[in-house]
Coordinates of C-alpha atoms in Angstrom, one line a residue:
M748 CA 52.6 -40.2 -7.3
V749 CA 50.5 -42.0 -4.6
A750 CA 48.0 -38.8 -4.5
G751 CA 47.8 -38.2 -8.0
G752 CA 46.9 -42.0 -8.4
A753 CA 44.3 -41.7 -5.6
L754 CA 42.9 -39.0 -7.6
F755 CA 42.5 -40.5 -10.7
A756 CA 41.2 -43.7 -9.2
W757 CA 38.6 -41.5 -7.5
Y758 CA 37.7 -40.1 -10.5
A759 CA 37.7 -43.0 -12.7
Y760 CA 35.2 -45.3 -10.2
D761 CA 31.9 -44.1 -11.5
L762 CA 32.9 -43.4 -15.3
P763 CA 30.4 -44.4 -17.3
D764 CA 30.5 -47.7 -19.5
F765 CA 30.8 -47.3 -23.3
D766 CA 27.7 -49.8 -23.6
E767 CA 25.9 -46.2 -22.9
L768 CA 27.1 -45.0 -26.4
Y769 CA 24.4 -47.2 -27.8
I770 CA 21.6 -46.5 -25.5
V771 CA 19.3 -43.5 -26.4
E772 CA 16.6 -42.7 -23.8
R773 CA 14.4 -40.1 -25.7
R774 CA 10.7 -38.7 -25.7
S775 CA 8.4 -39.7 -27.9
S776 CA 8.0 -36.8 -30.6
V777 CA 4.8 -35.5 -32.2
T778 CA 5.0 -33.5 -35.6
L779 CA 1.8 -31.3 -36.4
K780 CA 1.9 -30.3 -40.1
A781 CA -0.7 -28.0 -41.6
A782 CA -3.1 -29.7 -44.3
D783 CA -0.7 -28.8 -47.2
G784 CA 2.2 -30.8 -45.5
M785 CA 3.9 -27.7 -44.0
V786 CA 5.2 -28.6 -40.4
L787 CA 3.7 -26.3 -38.1
A788 CA 5.7 -27.4 -34.7
T789 CA 7.4 -30.5 -33.3
Y790 CA 7.3 -31.8 -29.7
G791 CA 9.6 -34.1 -28.0
D792 CA 12.9 -35.5 -29.4
L793 CA 13.5 -36.5 -33.0
Y794 CA 16.1 -39.0 -33.6
G795 CA 16.9 -40.2 -36.9
E796 CA 18.2 -43.6 -38.3
H797 CA 22.0 -44.0 -37.7
Q798 CA 24.2 -43.2 -40.7
A799 CA 27.5 -44.7 -41.4
L800 CA 30.3 -41.8 -42.0
K801 CA 30.9 -43.8 -45.6
D802 CA 27.4 -42.8 -47.0
L803 CA 27.6 -39.0 -46.0
P804 CA 28.6 -36.3 -48.0
P805 CA 32.2 -35.6 -47.7
H806 CA 31.5 -32.1 -47.0
L807 CA 29.8 -33.0 -44.1
P808 CA 32.6 -34.3 -42.2
Q809 CA 34.9 -31.7 -43.4
A810 CA 32.9 -28.8 -42.5
L811 CA 32.7 -30.7 -38.9
I812 CA 36.5 -31.1 -39.1
A813 CA 37.3 -27.4 -40.3
T814 CA 35.1 -25.8 -37.6
E815 CA 35.5 -27.8 -34.6
D816 CA 38.8 -29.7 -34.3
R817 CA 41.4 -29.2 -37.5
R818 CA 43.9 -31.5 -35.8
F819 CA 41.3 -34.2 -35.2
Y820 CA 43.1 -37.1 -37.3
S821 CA 46.8 -36.2 -35.7
H822 CA 45.7 -35.5 -31.8
F823 CA 45.2 -38.5 -29.1
G824 CA 42.1 -37.3 -28.1
I825 CA 43.4 -34.1 -26.3
D826 CA 45.0 -31.0 -28.4
P827 CA 47.3 -29.3 -26.6
I828 CA 48.0 -27.1 -29.2
G829 CA 44.5 -25.9 -29.1
L830 CA 44.2 -25.8 -26.1
A831 CA 47.0 -23.2 -25.5
R832 CA 45.3 -21.2 -28.6
A833 CA 42.3 -20.9 -26.6
T834 CA 43.7 -20.4 -23.4
L835 CA 45.8 -17.4 -24.7
A836 CA 42.6 -16.0 -26.6
N837 CA 40.8 -16.1 -23.3
L838 CA 43.3 -14.3 -21.6
R839 CA 43.7 -11.5 -23.7
A840 CA 39.5 -11.0 -24.2
G841 CA 39.3 -11.5 -20.3
R842 CA 36.5 -13.7 -20.7
V843 CA 35.7 -17.1 -22.4
V844 CA 35.6 -16.8 -26.1
Q845 CA 37.3 -19.8 -27.5
G846 CA 37.0 -23.6 -26.6
G847 CA 40.0 -25.9 -26.7
S848 CA 37.9 -29.1 -26.4
T849 CA 38.5 -31.8 -29.3
L850 CA 35.6 -33.6 -30.7
T851 CA 36.4 -36.7 -28.9
Q852 CA 35.7 -34.7 -25.8
Q853 CA 32.5 -33.5 -26.7
L854 CA 31.4 -36.5 -28.0
A855 CA 32.4 -37.7 -24.4
K856 CA 30.5 -34.8 -22.7
N857 CA 27.5 -35.3 -24.7
V858 CA 26.8 -38.7 -24.4
F859 CA 28.4 -39.7 -21.0
L860 CA 28.5 -36.7 -18.5
E861 CA 26.4 -33.9 -17.3
R862 CA 26.7 -30.0 -18.2
D863 CA 27.7 -28.8 -15.1
R864 CA 31.3 -27.1 -15.0
T865 CA 33.2 -29.0 -12.3
L866 CA 36.7 -30.1 -12.1
K867 CA 35.5 -33.4 -11.5
R868 CA 33.5 -33.3 -14.8
K869 CA 36.3 -32.1 -16.7
V870 CA 39.1 -34.8 -15.4
Q871 CA 36.4 -37.6 -16.6
E872 CA 36.0 -35.5 -19.9
L873 CA 39.8 -35.8 -20.1
M874 CA 39.6 -39.6 -19.0
L875 CA 37.2 -40.8 -21.3
A876 CA 38.5 -38.8 -24.3
F877 CA 41.4 -41.1 -24.0
R878 CA 39.4 -44.2 -23.6
L879 CA 37.8 -43.4 -26.4
E880 CA 40.5 -42.6 -28.7
Q881 CA 41.9 -46.3 -27.7
R882 CA 38.7 -48.3 -28.4
F883 CA 38.0 -46.7 -31.4
T884 CA 38.9 -45.2 -34.9
K885 CA 38.8 -41.8 -35.8
D886 CA 36.2 -42.4 -38.4
Q887 CA 33.9 -44.4 -35.8
I888 CA 34.2 -41.5 -33.3
L889 CA 33.2 -39.2 -35.9
E890 CA 30.4 -41.2 -37.0
M891 CA 29.2 -41.5 -33.6
Y892 CA 29.4 -37.8 -33.0
L893 CA 27.2 -36.6 -35.8
N894 CA 24.8 -39.3 -35.2
R895 CA 24.3 -38.1 -31.4
V896 CA 25.1 -34.4 -31.2
Y897 CA 21.9 -32.2 -30.8
F898 CA 21.4 -29.9 -34.0
G899 CA 18.4 -27.7 -32.3
A900 CA 14.5 -27.8 -32.5
G901 CA 14.9 -31.0 -30.6
A902 CA 16.6 -33.0 -33.6
Y903 CA 19.5 -35.4 -32.2
G904 CA 21.8 -36.2 -34.6
V905 CA 22.6 -35.5 -38.7
E906 CA 19.7 -37.7 -39.9
A907 CA 17.1 -36.1 -37.5
A908 CA 18.3 -32.4 -38.5
A909 CA 18.4 -33.2 -42.1
Q910 CA 15.0 -34.2 -41.9
R911 CA 13.4 -31.2 -39.8
Y912 CA 15.1 -28.4 -41.9
F913 CA 15.7 -29.7 -45.0
D914 CA 13.1 -32.6 -45.7
K915 CA 15.6 -34.8 -47.5
P916 CA 17.8 -37.5 -45.9
A917 CA 21.6 -36.5 -44.7
T918 CA 23.3 -38.3 -47.6
K919 CA 21.7 -36.1 -49.6
L920 CA 22.7 -33.1 -48.1
S921 CA 24.4 -30.1 -50.3
L922 CA 27.4 -28.2 -49.5
G923 CA 25.5 -25.3 -47.8
E924 CA 23.2 -27.4 -46.2
S925 CA 26.0 -29.4 -44.5
A926 CA 27.4 -25.9 -43.5
M927 CA 24.4 -24.7 -42.2
L928 CA 24.3 -27.8 -39.7
V929 CA 27.6 -27.9 -38.8
G930 CA 27.3 -24.2 -37.8
L931 CA 24.0 -25.1 -35.3
L932 CA 26.5 -26.8 -32.7
K933 CA 27.7 -23.6 -31.5
A934 CA 24.4 -22.8 -30.1
P935 CA 21.8 -24.9 -31.1
S936 CA 19.1 -23.8 -29.4
K937 CA 20.0 -20.2 -30.2
L938 CA 20.7 -20.7 -33.9
A939 CA 17.8 -23.3 -34.8
P940 CA 16.7 -21.8 -38.7
T941 CA 13.1 -22.7 -37.7
G942 CA 13.6 -19.6 -35.5
N943 CA 16.8 -17.8 -36.5
I944 CA 17.2 -18.3 -40.4
K945 CA 19.3 -15.2 -40.7
S946 CA 21.7 -16.1 -37.8
A947 CA 21.7 -19.7 -39.2
Q948 CA 22.7 -18.3 -42.9
A949 CA 25.5 -16.0 -41.4
R950 CA 26.9 -18.7 -39.1
A951 CA 26.6 -21.3 -42.3
A952 CA 29.1 -18.6 -44.2
Q953 CA 31.6 -18.9 -41.7
V954 CA 31.9 -22.5 -41.7
L955 CA 31.9 -22.4 -45.5
R956 CA 35.1 -19.6 -45.0
N957 CA 36.6 -22.3 -42.4
M958 CA 36.2 -25.0 -45.0
A959 CA 38.4 -23.1 -47.3
D960 CA 41.0 -22.0 -44.9
A961 CA 41.6 -25.6 -43.9
G962 CA 41.9 -26.4 -47.7
F963 CA 38.7 -28.6 -48.1
I964 CA 37.1 -26.0 -50.7
T965 CA 38.2 -23.3 -53.0
I966 CA 38.1 -19.9 -51.5
E967 CA 35.3 -19.5 -54.9
T968 CA 33.3 -22.4 -54.2
A969 CA 32.7 -20.9 -50.7
E970 CA 31.9 -17.7 -52.0
A971 CA 29.8 -19.2 -54.8
A972 CA 27.9 -20.8 -51.6
I973 CA 27.5 -17.9 -49.5
A974 CA 26.1 -15.9 -52.3
K975 CA 23.1 -18.4 -52.4
P976 CA 22.3 -18.9 -48.7
T977 CA 21.0 -21.6 -47.5
Q978 CA 17.2 -21.7 -47.3
L979 CA 14.7 -24.1 -45.4
A980 CA 12.5 -26.5 -47.1
R981 CA 9.2 -25.1 -47.8
S982 CA 7.3 -27.4 -46.0
R983 CA 9.5 -26.5 -42.6
L984 CA 8.7 -23.0 -43.1
P985 CA 7.1 -22.3 -39.7
L986 CA 4.3 -19.4 -39.2
P987 CA 5.7 -17.6 -36.2
N988 CA 2.5 -17.4 -34.4
A989 CA 1.1 -20.8 -35.5
R990 CA 2.2 -22.5 -32.2
Y991 CA -0.9 -21.1 -30.5
F992 CA -2.8 -23.2 -32.5
A993 CA -0.5 -26.1 -32.4
D994 CA -0.5 -26.1 -28.2
W995 CA -4.2 -26.2 -28.6
V996 CA -4.3 -29.2 -31.1
I997 CA -1.8 -31.2 -29.2
E998 CA -4.6 -31.7 -26.5
E999 CA -6.7 -33.2 -28.9
V1000 CA -4.1 -35.6 -30.2
Y1001 CA -3.5 -36.8 -26.7
Q1002 CA -7.3 -37.4 -26.3
L1003 CA -8.0 -38.8 -29.4
V1004 CA -4.7 -41.5 -29.5
G1005 CA -3.3 -41.4 -26.0
R1006 CA 0.3 -40.7 -25.0
D1007 CA 2.2 -44.2 -25.2
H1008 CA 2.7 -43.8 -29.0
A1009 CA 5.8 -42.9 -30.2
D1010 CA 6.8 -40.5 -33.0
L1011 CA 3.3 -39.5 -34.0
T1012 CA 2.5 -37.3 -37.3
V1013 CA -0.5 -35.1 -37.3
Y1014 CA -2.2 -33.7 -40.1
T1015 CA -4.2 -30.9 -38.7
T1016 CA -7.1 -28.5 -40.5
M1017 CA -5.1 -25.4 -40.3
D1018 CA -4.4 -23.7 -43.7
S1019 CA -1.1 -22.4 -44.1
R1020 CA -2.1 -19.8 -46.1
L1021 CA -5.0 -18.7 -44.4
Q1022 CA -2.7 -18.7 -40.9
G1023 CA -0.3 -16.4 -42.8
G1024 CA -3.0 -14.1 -44.2
A1025 CA -4.4 -14.1 -40.1
E1026 CA -0.6 -13.0 -38.9
R1027 CA -0.3 -10.3 -41.6
A1028 CA -3.2 -8.8 -40.9
V1029 CA -3.2 -8.9 -37.3
D1030 CA 0.6 -7.6 -37.3
S1031 CA 0.0 -4.7 -39.8
L1032 CA -3.1 -3.2 -38.1
M1033 CA -1.7 -3.6 -34.8
D1034 CA 1.7 -2.1 -35.8
R1035 CA -0.3 0.6 -37.3
D1036 CA -2.8 1.6 -34.3
A1037 CA -2.2 -0.4 -31.4
Q1038 CA 0.3 1.8 -29.9
K1039 CA -1.4 5.3 -30.3
L1040 CA -4.7 3.5 -29.2
D1041 CA -3.3 1.7 -26.4
V1042 CA -4.4 -1.7 -27.2
G1043 CA -1.8 -4.4 -26.3
Q1044 CA -3.2 -7.6 -27.7
A1045 CA -4.9 -9.3 -30.2
A1046 CA -6.9 -12.6 -31.2
L1047 CA -8.5 -14.1 -34.2
V1048 CA -10.1 -17.6 -35.0
A1049 CA -11.4 -18.5 -38.3
L1050 CA -13.5 -21.7 -38.9
A1051 CA -14.6 -23.3 -41.8
P1052 CA -18.7 -23.7 -41.0
D1053 CA -18.1 -27.5 -40.0
G1054 CA -15.9 -26.2 -37.0
A1055 CA -12.3 -27.0 -38.7
V1056 CA -9.8 -24.3 -37.3
R1057 CA -8.5 -23.1 -40.3
A1058 CA -6.3 -20.1 -38.5
M1059 CA -5.9 -19.3 -35.0
I1060 CA -4.0 -16.0 -33.8
G1061 CA -3.6 -16.1 -29.8
G1062 CA -1.6 -12.9 -29.5
R1063 CA 1.0 -10.9 -31.0
D1064 CA 3.8 -12.9 -30.5
Y1065 CA 3.7 -16.6 -29.3
L1066 CA 7.5 -16.2 -28.1
D1067 CA 6.6 -12.9 -26.2
S1068 CA 3.2 -14.9 -24.6
P1069 CA 2.3 -18.4 -25.1
F1070 CA -1.0 -17.5 -23.3
N1071 CA -3.6 -18.4 -25.9
R1072 CA -6.1 -15.8 -25.6
A1073 CA -8.2 -17.3 -28.3
T1074 CA -8.8 -20.3 -26.2
Q1075 CA -7.8 -19.6 -22.8
A1076 CA -9.1 -16.5 -22.0
R1077 CA -12.3 -15.3 -21.2
R1078 CA -13.6 -11.6 -21.8
Q1079 CA -16.6 -9.7 -22.1
P1080 CA -18.4 -9.9 -25.9
G1081 CA -20.6 -6.9 -25.2
S1082 CA -22.9 -6.6 -28.5
A1083 CA -21.6 -9.2 -30.3
F1084 CA -23.7 -11.7 -27.9
K1085 CA -26.8 -9.9 -29.1
P1086 CA -27.3 -12.6 -32.0
I1087 CA -28.1 -15.0 -29.6
V1088 CA -31.0 -12.9 -28.3
F1089 CA -32.2 -12.1 -31.7
L1090 CA -32.4 -15.6 -32.4
T1091 CA -34.1 -16.8 -29.3
A1092 CA -36.6 -13.7 -30.3
L1093 CA -36.9 -14.6 -34.2
E1094 CA -37.5 -18.8 -33.0
Q1095 CA -40.8 -17.0 -30.5
G1096 CA -42.3 -15.2 -33.4
I1097 CA -40.6 -11.7 -33.9
T1098 CA -39.9 -10.5 -36.8
P1099 CA -37.4 -8.3 -37.9
D1100 CA -40.1 -5.6 -39.0
D1101 CA -41.6 -5.5 -35.5
Q1102 CA -41.3 -2.1 -34.1
Y1103 CA -40.0 -1.1 -30.8
V1104 CA -39.1 1.9 -29.2
D1105 CA -35.5 3.2 -28.3
G1106 CA -36.5 5.3 -25.4
P1107 CA -35.4 5.2 -21.4
I1108 CA -36.2 1.8 -19.8
E1109 CA -35.2 0.7 -16.0
I1110 CA -35.2 -2.8 -14.6
G1111 CA -35.0 -2.5 -10.9
N1112 CA -32.6 0.4 -10.5
W1113 CA -30.5 -0.6 -13.7
K1114 CA -31.0 2.0 -16.8
P1115 CA -29.1 0.8 -19.8
R1116 CA -28.1 3.5 -22.4
N1117 CA -27.1 3.8 -25.8
Y1118 CA -23.7 4.2 -26.8
D1119 CA -24.4 7.6 -28.4
G1120 CA -26.3 8.8 -24.8
Q1121 CA -29.4 9.5 -27.3
Y1122 CA -32.9 7.9 -27.9
H1123 CA -34.0 7.4 -31.3
G1124 CA -37.9 6.7 -31.0
T1125 CA -39.6 4.2 -33.2
M1126 CA -38.1 1.5 -35.3
P1127 CA -38.1 -1.8 -36.4
L1128 CA -36.1 -4.3 -35.1
R1129 CA -33.4 -5.1 -38.1
E1130 CA -32.7 -1.2 -37.7
A1131 CA -32.2 -1.8 -34.3
A1132 CA -29.6 -4.8 -35.0
A1133 CA -27.9 -2.8 -37.4
R1134 CA -27.2 0.2 -35.3
S1135 CA -26.7 -2.0 -32.3
I1136 CA -29.4 -0.2 -29.9
N1137 CA -28.7 -1.3 -26.5
T1138 CA -32.6 -0.4 -24.8
I1139 CA -34.3 -2.6 -27.7
A1140 CA -32.0 -5.5 -27.3
V1141 CA -32.8 -5.4 -23.4
Q1142 CA -36.8 -5.0 -24.4
V1143 CA -36.2 -8.1 -26.4
S1144 CA -34.6 -10.0 -24.3
E1145 CA -36.8 -9.4 -21.7
R1146 CA -39.9 -10.1 -23.6
V1147 CA -38.6 -13.5 -24.3
G1148 CA -37.1 -14.4 -21.4
R1149 CA -33.5 -14.6 -19.8
D1150 CA -33.3 -18.2 -19.3
K1151 CA -34.7 -18.8 -23.2
V1152 CA -31.6 -16.5 -24.3
I1153 CA -29.0 -18.8 -22.0
E1154 CA -30.9 -22.0 -23.1
T1155 CA -30.2 -20.6 -27.2
A1156 CA -26.7 -20.3 -26.2
R1157 CA -26.4 -23.7 -24.6
R1158 CA -27.5 -25.2 -28.1
L1159 CA -25.0 -23.2 -30.0
G1160 CA -22.2 -24.7 -27.6
I1161 CA -21.5 -21.6 -25.2
T1162 CA -20.6 -23.4 -22.2
S1163 CA -19.4 -20.3 -20.1
D1164 CA -21.2 -19.3 -17.1
L1165 CA -24.1 -17.3 -18.0
K1166 CA -26.6 -15.8 -15.5
P1167 CA -30.0 -14.4 -15.8
H1168 CA -29.5 -10.8 -15.4
P1169 CA -30.6 -7.9 -17.2
S1170 CA -27.6 -7.2 -18.8
L1171 CA -27.1 -10.6 -20.3
A1172 CA -28.6 -9.2 -23.6
L1173 CA -25.6 -6.6 -23.6
G1174 CA -22.7 -9.6 -23.4
S1175 CA -22.1 -9.1 -19.8
F1176 CA -20.8 -12.7 -19.0
E1177 CA -17.4 -13.8 -20.0
V1178 CA -17.0 -16.1 -23.3
G1179 CA -13.5 -17.8 -25.3
V1180 CA -12.9 -16.0 -28.9
L1181 CA -13.1 -19.7 -30.1
E1182 CA -16.5 -20.6 -28.3
L1183 CA -18.1 -17.6 -29.9
T1184 CA -17.0 -18.1 -33.1
A1185 CA -18.2 -21.8 -32.4
A1186 CA -21.8 -20.3 -32.3
Y1187 CA -21.8 -18.2 -35.3
A1188 CA -20.9 -21.1 -37.0
A1189 CA -24.2 -22.3 -37.1
F1190 CA -25.6 -19.0 -38.5
A1191 CA -23.2 -19.9 -41.8
N1192 CA -23.8 -23.5 -42.1
G1193 CA -27.7 -23.9 -42.3
G1194 CA -28.5 -24.3 -38.1
Y1195 CA -25.9 -26.8 -37.2
A1196 CA -24.1 -26.7 -34.3
V1197 CA -20.1 -27.4 -34.3
Q1198 CA -17.4 -28.4 -31.9
P1199 CA -14.2 -27.3 -33.1
Y1200 CA -11.7 -29.5 -34.1
G1201 CA -8.0 -29.3 -35.2
V1202 CA -7.3 -32.8 -36.2
I1203 CA -7.7 -34.9 -39.4
E1204 CA -5.7 -37.8 -39.1
V1205 CA -2.8 -39.3 -36.7
R1206 CA -0.1 -41.7 -38.1
D1207 CA 2.7 -43.4 -36.1
R1208 CA 6.2 -44.1 -37.1
N1209 CA 5.2 -46.8 -39.4
N1210 CA 3.1 -44.7 -40.9
A1211 CA 0.2 -46.7 -39.7
V1212 CA -3.6 -45.0 -39.3
L1213 CA -4.0 -44.3 -35.7
F1214 CA -6.9 -41.6 -36.4
R1215 CA -9.0 -40.6 -39.3
R1216 CA -11.9 -37.8 -39.1
D1217 CA -14.5 -38.9 -41.6
T1218 CA -16.8 -36.3 -40.5
G1219 CA -16.6 -33.0 -39.8
G1220 CA -17.5 -30.9 -36.3
A1221 CA -21.6 -29.9 -36.7
Y1222 CA -23.4 -32.3 -34.3
A1223 CA -27.0 -31.3 -34.2
H1224 CA -29.4 -29.4 -36.3
M1225 CA -30.3 -26.4 -33.9
I1226 CA -31.9 -23.6 -35.9
A1227 CA -35.0 -23.7 -38.0
P1228 CA -34.5 -22.2 -42.0
E1229 CA -37.2 -19.8 -41.2
P1230 CA -35.5 -17.9 -38.4
L1231 CA -31.9 -19.0 -39.4
G1232 CA -32.8 -16.7 -42.6
E1233 CA -34.5 -13.5 -40.6
L1234 CA -31.2 -13.7 -38.6
N1235 CA -28.9 -13.4 -41.2
E1236 CA -31.0 -10.9 -42.7
L1237 CA -30.5 -8.9 -39.7
L1238 CA -26.6 -9.3 -39.3
R1239 CA -26.4 -8.5 -42.8
G1240 CA -27.8 -5.2 -42.0
V1241 CA -25.0 -4.7 -39.4
I1242 CA -22.5 -4.8 -42.2
A1243 CA -24.3 -3.2 -45.0
T1244 CA -25.9 -0.2 -43.3
G1245 CA -24.7 -0.5 -39.6
T1246 CA -22.0 -0.4 -36.9
G1247 CA -20.0 -2.9 -39.1
R1248 CA -19.7 -0.9 -42.1
A1249 CA -15.6 -1.3 -41.9
A1250 CA -15.7 -4.7 -42.7
Q1251 CA -17.7 -4.9 -45.9
I1252 CA -15.8 -7.0 -48.2
G1253 CA -17.8 -7.1 -51.3
R1254 CA -19.3 -9.9 -51.2
P1255 CA -22.4 -11.6 -49.0
A1256 CA -21.6 -11.6 -45.2
A1257 CA -23.1 -11.1 -42.1
G1258 CA -21.6 -10.1 -38.6
K1259 CA -21.7 -8.0 -35.1
T1260 CA -19.5 -5.7 -33.6
G1261 CA -19.3 -5.8 -29.7
T1262 CA -17.1 -3.0 -27.2
T1263 CA -17.6 -3.6 -23.4
S1264 CA -17.8 -0.5 -20.7
D1265 CA -15.0 2.0 -20.6
Y1266 CA -13.9 0.0 -24.2
R1267 CA -11.8 -2.5 -22.6
D1268 CA -12.8 -5.0 -25.2
A1269 CA -13.4 -4.8 -28.6
W1270 CA -15.0 -7.6 -31.1
F1271 CA -16.0 -8.4 -34.4
V1272 CA -17.2 -11.6 -35.2
G1273 CA -18.4 -12.4 -38.9
Y1274 CA -18.9 -15.0 -41.6
T1275 CA -19.5 -16.0 -45.2
P1276 CA -20.8 -19.2 -46.3
D1277 CA -17.1 -20.1 -46.8
L1278 CA -15.2 -19.1 -43.4
V1279 CA -16.6 -18.0 -39.9
T1280 CA -13.7 -15.4 -38.0
A1281 CA -14.2 -13.7 -35.0
V1282 CA -11.3 -10.7 -34.4
W1283 CA -10.8 -9.7 -30.5
V1284 CA -8.5 -6.7 -29.3
G1285 CA -8.0 -5.3 -25.9
N1286 CA -5.2 -5.5 -22.7
D1287 CA -4.0 -8.5 -20.8
D1288 CA -4.8 -6.7 -17.5
N1289 CA -8.2 -5.7 -18.8
S1290 CA -7.3 -2.0 -18.8
P1291 CA -9.4 0.7 -21.2
T1292 CA -8.3 1.6 -24.6
K1293 CA -8.4 4.7 -26.5
K1294 CA -12.0 4.6 -27.2
V1295 CA -11.8 0.9 -29.5
S1296 CA -15.1 0.1 -30.6
G1297 CA -15.5 -3.4 -32.4
S1298 CA -16.8 -1.1 -35.5
G1299 CA -13.1 0.2 -35.4
L1300 CA -9.8 -2.1 -35.4
P1301 CA -11.6 -5.4 -35.3
S1302 CA -13.9 -4.9 -38.1
Q1303 CA -10.5 -3.6 -40.0
I1304 CA -8.5 -6.5 -39.5
W1305 CA -11.6 -8.8 -39.9
R1306 CA -12.2 -7.1 -43.7
S1307 CA -8.2 -7.4 -44.1
F1308 CA -8.1 -11.2 -43.6
M1309 CA -11.3 -12.2 -45.0
T1310 CA -10.8 -10.1 -48.4
D1311 CA -7.4 -11.9 -48.9
A1312 CA -8.7 -15.6 -47.6
L1313 CA -11.7 -15.6 -49.8
K1314 CA -9.8 -14.5 -52.8
G1315 CA -10.8 -16.4 -55.7
L1316 CA -13.6 -17.9 -54.4
P1317 CA -17.1 -17.3 -56.1
A1318 CA -19.5 -15.2 -53.7
S1319 CA -22.5 -17.2 -52.5
E1320 CA -25.4 -15.9 -50.4
L1321 CA -26.1 -17.0 -46.8
P1322 CA -29.1 -19.3 -45.5
Q1323 CA -32.1 -17.3 -46.4
A1324 CA -35.5 -17.3 -44.7
P1325 CA -37.7 -20.0 -47.0
S1326 CA -40.6 -17.2 -46.5
Q1327 CA -38.7 -15.1 -49.1
N1328 CA -39.7 -17.6 -51.7
F1329 CA -43.3 -16.9 -50.8
S1330 CA -43.8 -20.7 -50.1
L1331 CA -47.2 -21.7 -48.4
P1332 CA -45.5 -24.2 -45.9
S1333 CA -42.9 -21.5 -44.8
L1334 CA -45.8 -18.6 -44.5
W1335 CA -47.8 -21.3 -42.1
D1336 CA -44.5 -22.1 -40.2
R1337 CA -44.1 -18.5 -39.5
I1338 CA -47.8 -17.9 -38.2
M1339 CA -47.3 -21.1 -35.9
R1340 CA -44.0 -19.6 -34.6
Q1341 CA -46.0 -16.4 -34.0
F1342 CA -48.5 -18.4 -32.0
G1343 CA -46.1 -20.8 -30.2
S1344 CA -46.4 -23.6 -32.4
A1345 CA -43.2 -24.0 -34.3
P1346 CA -41.9 -27.2 -35.2
A1347 CA -39.5 -28.2 -33.0
T1348 CA -35.7 -28.6 -33.4
A1349 CA -33.3 -30.4 -31.3
S1350 CA -33.3 -29.1 -27.8
P1351 CA -30.6 -28.9 -25.0
A1352 CA -31.7 -31.6 -23.3
S1353 CA -31.7 -34.0 -26.4
V1354 CA -28.2 -32.8 -27.6
P1355 CA -26.5 -31.4 -24.7
P1356 CA -23.3 -28.9 -25.9
P1357 CA -20.0 -30.7 -26.3
P1358 CA -17.7 -30.7 -23.5
R1359 CA -15.1 -28.0 -23.7
T1360 CA -11.5 -27.5 -21.9
V1361 CA -11.1 -24.3 -20.6
I1362 CA -7.6 -23.1 -18.4
E1363 CA -8.4 -19.6 -17.1
P1364 CA -5.7 -16.8 -17.1
A1365 CA -3.7 -16.9 -14.2
A1366 CA -5.2 -13.2 -12.9
P1367 CA -8.7 -12.8 -15.0
P1368 CA -9.5 -9.4 -15.4
P1369 CA -12.3 -8.1 -12.9
A1370 CA -15.6 -8.4 -14.2
T1371 CA -17.5 -5.2 -15.7
S1372 CA -21.0 -4.8 -17.4
Q1373 CA -20.9 -3.6 -21.1
G1374 CA -22.7 -2.1 -24.1
E1375 CA -22.1 -1.4 -27.4
P1376 CA -19.8 0.4 -27.4
Q1377 CA -20.0 1.7 -23.9
M1378 CA -22.5 1.3 -21.2
I1379 CA -23.2 2.7 -17.4
W1380 CA -24.7 0.1 -15.3
Q1381 CA -26.9 0.5 -12.4
V1382 CA -26.9 -3.1 -11.3
G1383 CA -29.9 -3.9 -9.4
P1384 CA -33.0 -6.2 -8.5
Q1385 CA -34.6 -7.4 -11.9
P1386 CA -38.2 -7.3 -12.2
V1387 CA -39.6 -4.9 -14.6
Q1388 CA -40.9 -1.7 -13.6
R1389 CA -43.9 -0.8 -16.1

């Protein structure tokens, strides 16, 4: 007795005080919503308002008692019968298959104690259960339990769970919804319906049968509810890979309003319909071709012409790999970089009809080659762009100057490290998918450089507006109308007759394919006046694919996505060169550009490119040079040998 008393005193010495029942330590939560209100993701913990037991629908506590503790109203905090039953079942199974804890014990464990499985924790759990039963009524214990227990997906308490999963207060939960919430208690993270709706529905069916077995409802009522499985509220249906966008945009939220606000609601630029279409396009075509082509990953970014991110795919499966290949990875763009070379040339007076010779060239001891290993003689620039002729792209870059090409890239917002090497013209330096997509946005919107953005509005828990975006992401006019129209003419030819024919969507569109050495990266970046979209496919370890080029799988994904995304929208023309209307001022502008006196647009010095935060991959792929779709490089000195 003395030893037992001493042991009791030892375990009781550091028992927590019941005042902790009313203290809630929590992290602030951030809920991200698509433009149409669909919840994309939540960060942090969500606690709802305390709900009195009398205000909750009766079937909610009934479901809880029927499933977790049927003798709740008759035991004294510990259920000897339940313990004996669980012990026998566990002995028969040879492992733990049942628990004998009462709701009172579970409340004590969840609120006061750590989750470690020690003798001290178990003894203290029993002692706290006794004390709870002495101090509070059964209904009070049940009420505290429902308001404190974890229901998965960051939701603590029945009110938070009802709002998160069903977009309604807990006082209005249906029988099926109540059964689903109670079913989550067995394994809240594993069964949360936001990630595993089928398992949550199956568990809810078991809870309904438990209620019938306990006499709370009839078997007919249970089967009728089971026949109509509970669904999440439409606004709570997640898009599986929207978390790539959510992880990217949450940093923008913190930059805009800081981290010291509780329970933020953020309205984002994402279009849930377009995001769903992007996921379907990537999944269907990658499922069809990825294995046979040795392609492991894909990324897609779709922007409104003002820089608003409408859809983002950072990889094939966020749960498998949360690394965002759309924003964090840096890959060589290959010939998808050539439009920046062409734009530089057009701004200096070169025209789409200027003739170039596709033949052997040598810069130092470097000899760029075409994809097919052949040379095709004299052709205009427009044909060279459509056919992605490497030798002519290099000639153009050398004529206008590599430094000028880099200046153009900077004006369009590309901040990645670019070097004035001859291979610059063929995209030998790495860029990000989002970064390159934003650069192309200027081609679609009339020449304005853009900063990609994802946040429209931020509100706090009191619904006060902390931030609201009044303008888009365009920040400076960077391209004059004449060269912009000529560039769009070149890039329309890529889709109409060139390497991007697989991207035809039956309306005006322009774009460029890109493929790197040994087929390590394949791109298609294209646009209409309504949407700018880039697609990349490749492998994280930079290993070669089975001859996947930008004209193949990326163009097909782009076409599938854009066809669905633009459905129902009227077709419209891309910005055209004013000279196509034979205006004298535009003709004079072209003449002046030919002689180097074109009207100036904003320069990098006057309008610096927007800053961007980049997280490099843990193991970046080795640098290689590239072409369209394959090049053999011999890098050496850079002076042109004539």
